[in-house]
N, CA and C of each residue as an Amber inpcrd file, in Angstrom:
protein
   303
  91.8990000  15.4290000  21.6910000  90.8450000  16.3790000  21.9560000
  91.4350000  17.7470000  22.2570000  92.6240000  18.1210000  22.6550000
  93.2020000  18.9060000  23.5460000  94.0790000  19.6980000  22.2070000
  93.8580000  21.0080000  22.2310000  94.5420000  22.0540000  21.0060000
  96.1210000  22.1070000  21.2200000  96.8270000  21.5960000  20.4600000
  98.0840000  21.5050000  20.2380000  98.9340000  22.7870000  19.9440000
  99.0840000  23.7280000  20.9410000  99.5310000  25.2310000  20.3210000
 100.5060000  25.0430000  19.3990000 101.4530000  24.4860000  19.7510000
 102.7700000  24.3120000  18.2220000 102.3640000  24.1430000  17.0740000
 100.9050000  23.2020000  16.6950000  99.9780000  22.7850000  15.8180000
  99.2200000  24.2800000  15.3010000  99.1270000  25.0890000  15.9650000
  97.8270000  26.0820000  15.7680000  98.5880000  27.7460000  16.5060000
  99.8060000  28.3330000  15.2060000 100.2520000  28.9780000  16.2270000
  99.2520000  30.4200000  16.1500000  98.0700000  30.6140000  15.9660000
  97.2320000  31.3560000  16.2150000  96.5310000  31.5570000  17.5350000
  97.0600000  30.7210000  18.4190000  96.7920000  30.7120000  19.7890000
  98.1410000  31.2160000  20.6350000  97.6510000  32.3170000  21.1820000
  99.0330000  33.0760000  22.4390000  99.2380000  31.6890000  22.8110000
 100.5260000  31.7480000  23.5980000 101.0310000  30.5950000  24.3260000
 100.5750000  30.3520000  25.7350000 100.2660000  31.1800000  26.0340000
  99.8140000  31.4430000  27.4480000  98.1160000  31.2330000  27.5600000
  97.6740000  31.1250000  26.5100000  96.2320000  30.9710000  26.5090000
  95.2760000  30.3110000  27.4820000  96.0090000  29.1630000  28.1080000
  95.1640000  28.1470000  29.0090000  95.7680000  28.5300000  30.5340000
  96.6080000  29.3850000  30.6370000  97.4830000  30.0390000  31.7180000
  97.1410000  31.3040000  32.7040000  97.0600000  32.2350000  31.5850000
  96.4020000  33.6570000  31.9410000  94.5480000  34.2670000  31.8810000
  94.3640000  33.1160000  31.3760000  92.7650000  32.8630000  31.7110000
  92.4700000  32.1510000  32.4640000  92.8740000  31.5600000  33.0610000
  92.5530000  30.3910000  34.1650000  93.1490000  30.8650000  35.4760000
  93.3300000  31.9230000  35.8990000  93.8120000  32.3270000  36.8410000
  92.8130000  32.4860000  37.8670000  92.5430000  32.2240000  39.3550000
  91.9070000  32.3170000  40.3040000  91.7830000  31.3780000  41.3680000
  90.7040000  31.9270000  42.1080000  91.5310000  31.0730000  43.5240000
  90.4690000  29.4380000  43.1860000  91.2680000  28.1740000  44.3120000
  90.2840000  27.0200000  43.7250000  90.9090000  26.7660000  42.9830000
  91.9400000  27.2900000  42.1150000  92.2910000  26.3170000  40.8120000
  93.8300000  25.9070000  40.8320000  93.8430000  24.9250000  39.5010000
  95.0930000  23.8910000  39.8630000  95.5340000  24.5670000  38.4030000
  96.7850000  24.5460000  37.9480000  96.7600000  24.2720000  36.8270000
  98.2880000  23.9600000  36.7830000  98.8320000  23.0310000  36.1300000
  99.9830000  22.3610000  35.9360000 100.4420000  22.2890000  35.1010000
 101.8580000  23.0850000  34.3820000 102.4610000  23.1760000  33.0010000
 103.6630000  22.7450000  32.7320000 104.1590000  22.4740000  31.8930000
 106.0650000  22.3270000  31.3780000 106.8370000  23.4450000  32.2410000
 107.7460000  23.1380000  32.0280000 109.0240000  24.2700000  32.3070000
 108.9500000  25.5940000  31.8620000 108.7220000  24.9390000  30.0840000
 109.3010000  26.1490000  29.4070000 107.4220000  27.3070000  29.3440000
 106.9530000  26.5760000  29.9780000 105.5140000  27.6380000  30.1190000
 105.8710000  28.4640000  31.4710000 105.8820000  28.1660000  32.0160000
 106.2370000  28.3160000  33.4110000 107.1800000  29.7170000  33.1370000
 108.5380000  29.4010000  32.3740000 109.1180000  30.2390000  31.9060000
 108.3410000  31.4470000  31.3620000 107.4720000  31.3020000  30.2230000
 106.9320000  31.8200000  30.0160000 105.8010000  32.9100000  30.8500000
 105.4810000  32.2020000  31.1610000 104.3330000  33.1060000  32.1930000
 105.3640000  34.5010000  33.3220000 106.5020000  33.7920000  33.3830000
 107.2540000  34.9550000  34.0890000 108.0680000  35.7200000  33.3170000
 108.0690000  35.3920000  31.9440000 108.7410000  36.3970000  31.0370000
 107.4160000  37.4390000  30.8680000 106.2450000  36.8010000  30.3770000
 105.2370000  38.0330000  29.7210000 103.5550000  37.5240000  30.2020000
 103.4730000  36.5950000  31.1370000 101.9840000  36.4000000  31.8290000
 101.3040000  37.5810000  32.1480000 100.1180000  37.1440000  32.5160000
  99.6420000  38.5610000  33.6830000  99.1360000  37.4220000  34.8320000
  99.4680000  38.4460000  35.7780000  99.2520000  38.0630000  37.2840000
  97.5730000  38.3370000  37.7750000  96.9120000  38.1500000  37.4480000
  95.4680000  38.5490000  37.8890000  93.8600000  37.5330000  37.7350000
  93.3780000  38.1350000  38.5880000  92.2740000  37.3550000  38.7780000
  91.3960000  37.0640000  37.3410000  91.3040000  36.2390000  36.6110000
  90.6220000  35.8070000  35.4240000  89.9030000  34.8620000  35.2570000
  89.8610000  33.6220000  36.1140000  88.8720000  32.6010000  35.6840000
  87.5010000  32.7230000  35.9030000  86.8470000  34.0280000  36.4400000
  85.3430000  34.2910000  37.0000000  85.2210000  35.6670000  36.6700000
  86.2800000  36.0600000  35.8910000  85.7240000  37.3920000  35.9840000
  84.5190000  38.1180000  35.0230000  84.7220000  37.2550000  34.2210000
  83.0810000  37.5170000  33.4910000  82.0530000  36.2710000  33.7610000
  81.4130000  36.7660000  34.3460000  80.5180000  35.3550000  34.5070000
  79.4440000  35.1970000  33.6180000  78.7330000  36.8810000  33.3960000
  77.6620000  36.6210000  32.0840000  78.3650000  36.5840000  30.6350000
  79.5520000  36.3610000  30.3880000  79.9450000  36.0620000  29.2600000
  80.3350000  34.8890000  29.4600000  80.7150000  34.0630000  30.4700000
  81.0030000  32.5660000  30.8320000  79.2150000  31.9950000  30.5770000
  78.2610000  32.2900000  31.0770000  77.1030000  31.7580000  31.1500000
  76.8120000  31.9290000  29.5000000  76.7760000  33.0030000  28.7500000
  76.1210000  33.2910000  27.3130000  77.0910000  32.2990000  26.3550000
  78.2800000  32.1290000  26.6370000  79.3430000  30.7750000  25.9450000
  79.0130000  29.7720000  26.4490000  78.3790000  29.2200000  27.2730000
  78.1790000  28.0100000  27.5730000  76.7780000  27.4690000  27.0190000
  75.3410000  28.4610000  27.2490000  74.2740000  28.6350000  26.4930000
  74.7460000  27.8570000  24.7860000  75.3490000  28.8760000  24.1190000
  75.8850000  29.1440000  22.5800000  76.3830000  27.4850000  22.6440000
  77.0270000  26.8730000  23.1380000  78.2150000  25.7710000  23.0390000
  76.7420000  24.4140000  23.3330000  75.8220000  24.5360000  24.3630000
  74.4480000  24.0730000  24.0980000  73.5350000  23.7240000  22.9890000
  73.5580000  24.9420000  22.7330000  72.3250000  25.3650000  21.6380000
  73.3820000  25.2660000  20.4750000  74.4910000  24.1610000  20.3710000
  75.2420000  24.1780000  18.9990000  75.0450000  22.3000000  19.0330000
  74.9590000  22.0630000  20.0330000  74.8700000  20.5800000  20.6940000
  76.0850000  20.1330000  21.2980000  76.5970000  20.6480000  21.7700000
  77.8220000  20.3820000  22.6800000  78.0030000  19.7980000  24.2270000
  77.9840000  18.2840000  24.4890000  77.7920000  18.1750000  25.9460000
  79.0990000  18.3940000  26.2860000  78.9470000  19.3400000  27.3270000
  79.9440000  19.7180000  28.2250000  80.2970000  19.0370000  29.5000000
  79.3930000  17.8160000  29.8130000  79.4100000  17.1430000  31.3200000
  80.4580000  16.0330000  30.6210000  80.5330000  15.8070000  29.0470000
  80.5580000  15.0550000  28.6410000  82.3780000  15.4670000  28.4280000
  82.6380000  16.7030000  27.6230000  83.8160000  17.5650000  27.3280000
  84.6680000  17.3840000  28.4350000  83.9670000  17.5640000  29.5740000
  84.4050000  17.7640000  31.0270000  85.2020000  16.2530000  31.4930000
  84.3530000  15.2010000  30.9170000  84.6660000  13.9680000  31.4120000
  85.8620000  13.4770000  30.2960000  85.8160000  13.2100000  29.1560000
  86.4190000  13.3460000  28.2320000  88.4330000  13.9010000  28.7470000
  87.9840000  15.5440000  29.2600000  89.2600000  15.9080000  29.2870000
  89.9420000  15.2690000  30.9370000  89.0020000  15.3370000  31.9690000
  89.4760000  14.6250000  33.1840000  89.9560000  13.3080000  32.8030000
  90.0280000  12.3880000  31.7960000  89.9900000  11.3990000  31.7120000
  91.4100000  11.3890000  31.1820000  91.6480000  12.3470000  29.5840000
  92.7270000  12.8100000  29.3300000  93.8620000  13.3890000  30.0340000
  93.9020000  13.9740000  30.8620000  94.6730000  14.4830000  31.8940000
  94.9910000  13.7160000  32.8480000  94.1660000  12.5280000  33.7000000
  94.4630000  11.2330000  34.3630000  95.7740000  10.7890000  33.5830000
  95.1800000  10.3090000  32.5790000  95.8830000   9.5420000  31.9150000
  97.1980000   9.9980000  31.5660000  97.3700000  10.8970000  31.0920000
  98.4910000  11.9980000  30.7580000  99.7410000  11.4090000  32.2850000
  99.2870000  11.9980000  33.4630000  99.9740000  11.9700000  34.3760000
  99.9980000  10.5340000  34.7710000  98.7210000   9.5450000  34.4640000
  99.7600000   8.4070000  35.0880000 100.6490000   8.0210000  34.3610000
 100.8860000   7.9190000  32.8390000 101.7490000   7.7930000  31.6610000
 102.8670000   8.7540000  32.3750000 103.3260000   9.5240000  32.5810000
 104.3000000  10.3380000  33.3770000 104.8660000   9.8350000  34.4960000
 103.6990000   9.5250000  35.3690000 104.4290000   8.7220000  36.7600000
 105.1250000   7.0990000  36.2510000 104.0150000   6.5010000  35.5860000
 104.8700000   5.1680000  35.0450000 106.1380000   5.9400000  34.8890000
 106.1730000   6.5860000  33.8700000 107.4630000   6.3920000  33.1250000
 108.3290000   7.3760000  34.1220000 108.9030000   8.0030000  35.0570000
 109.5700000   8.4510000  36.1230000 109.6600000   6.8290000  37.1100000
 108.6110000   6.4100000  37.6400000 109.1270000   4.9900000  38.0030000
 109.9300000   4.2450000  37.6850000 109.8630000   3.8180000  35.9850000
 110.8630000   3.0150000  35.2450000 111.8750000   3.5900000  35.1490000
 112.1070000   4.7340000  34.8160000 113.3740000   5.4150000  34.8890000
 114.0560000   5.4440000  36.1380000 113.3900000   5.7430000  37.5860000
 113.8790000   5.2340000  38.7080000 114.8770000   3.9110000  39.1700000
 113.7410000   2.9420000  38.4030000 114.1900000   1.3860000  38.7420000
 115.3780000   1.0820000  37.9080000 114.9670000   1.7980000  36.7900000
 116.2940000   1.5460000  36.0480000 117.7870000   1.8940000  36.4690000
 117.4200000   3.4640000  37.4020000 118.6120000   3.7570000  37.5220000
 119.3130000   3.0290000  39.1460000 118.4460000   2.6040000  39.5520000
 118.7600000   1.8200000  40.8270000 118.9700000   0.5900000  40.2540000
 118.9810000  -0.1160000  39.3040000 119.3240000  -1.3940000  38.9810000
 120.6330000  -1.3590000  38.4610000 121.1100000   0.1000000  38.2210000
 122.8980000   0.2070000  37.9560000 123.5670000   0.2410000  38.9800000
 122.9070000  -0.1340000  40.2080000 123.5090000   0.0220000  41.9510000
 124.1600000  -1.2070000  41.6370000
């Protein structure tokens, strides 16, 4: 479900980074983003700052038939999953390396 920037390099790299900026929010990336954001990010308040253009895109994304409670659940679900697939696999790699004790 989730846009693959390497896949689609018509998307800045920073896209899900420098728009999502504000207080309340989490957002959790690789290294080499991270990197990124301190080579050429911007530092500023962005995730609210238009709100009647947040409300008129969400309308539009409606009136196209788009459930968003649904998008919403969809990607929370994706992102769970993501990180427990991560923690497993840091565990096993753990046990593994304690089983060379």
């Amino acid at each position: 479900m989730g846009v693959d920037l390497d896949q689609e390099p018509a998307y800045p790299d920073l896209l899900y980074v420098d728009s999502l900026l504000g207080p309340a929010t989490v957002n959790t990336m690789p290294e080499p983003t991270l990197r990124a954001f301190e080579d050429h990010g911007t530092l500023k308040r962005t995730v609210d700052a238009d709100p009647d253009g947040a409300a008129a895109a969400l309308s539009r994304l409606a009136d196209a038939g788009v459930d968003m409670l649904d998008v919403e659940q969809t990607l929370e679900d994706e992102g769970v999953n993501s990180f427990s697939k991560s923690f497993d696999e840091l565990l096993q790699s753990l046990t593994d390396k304690a089983a060379t004790f």
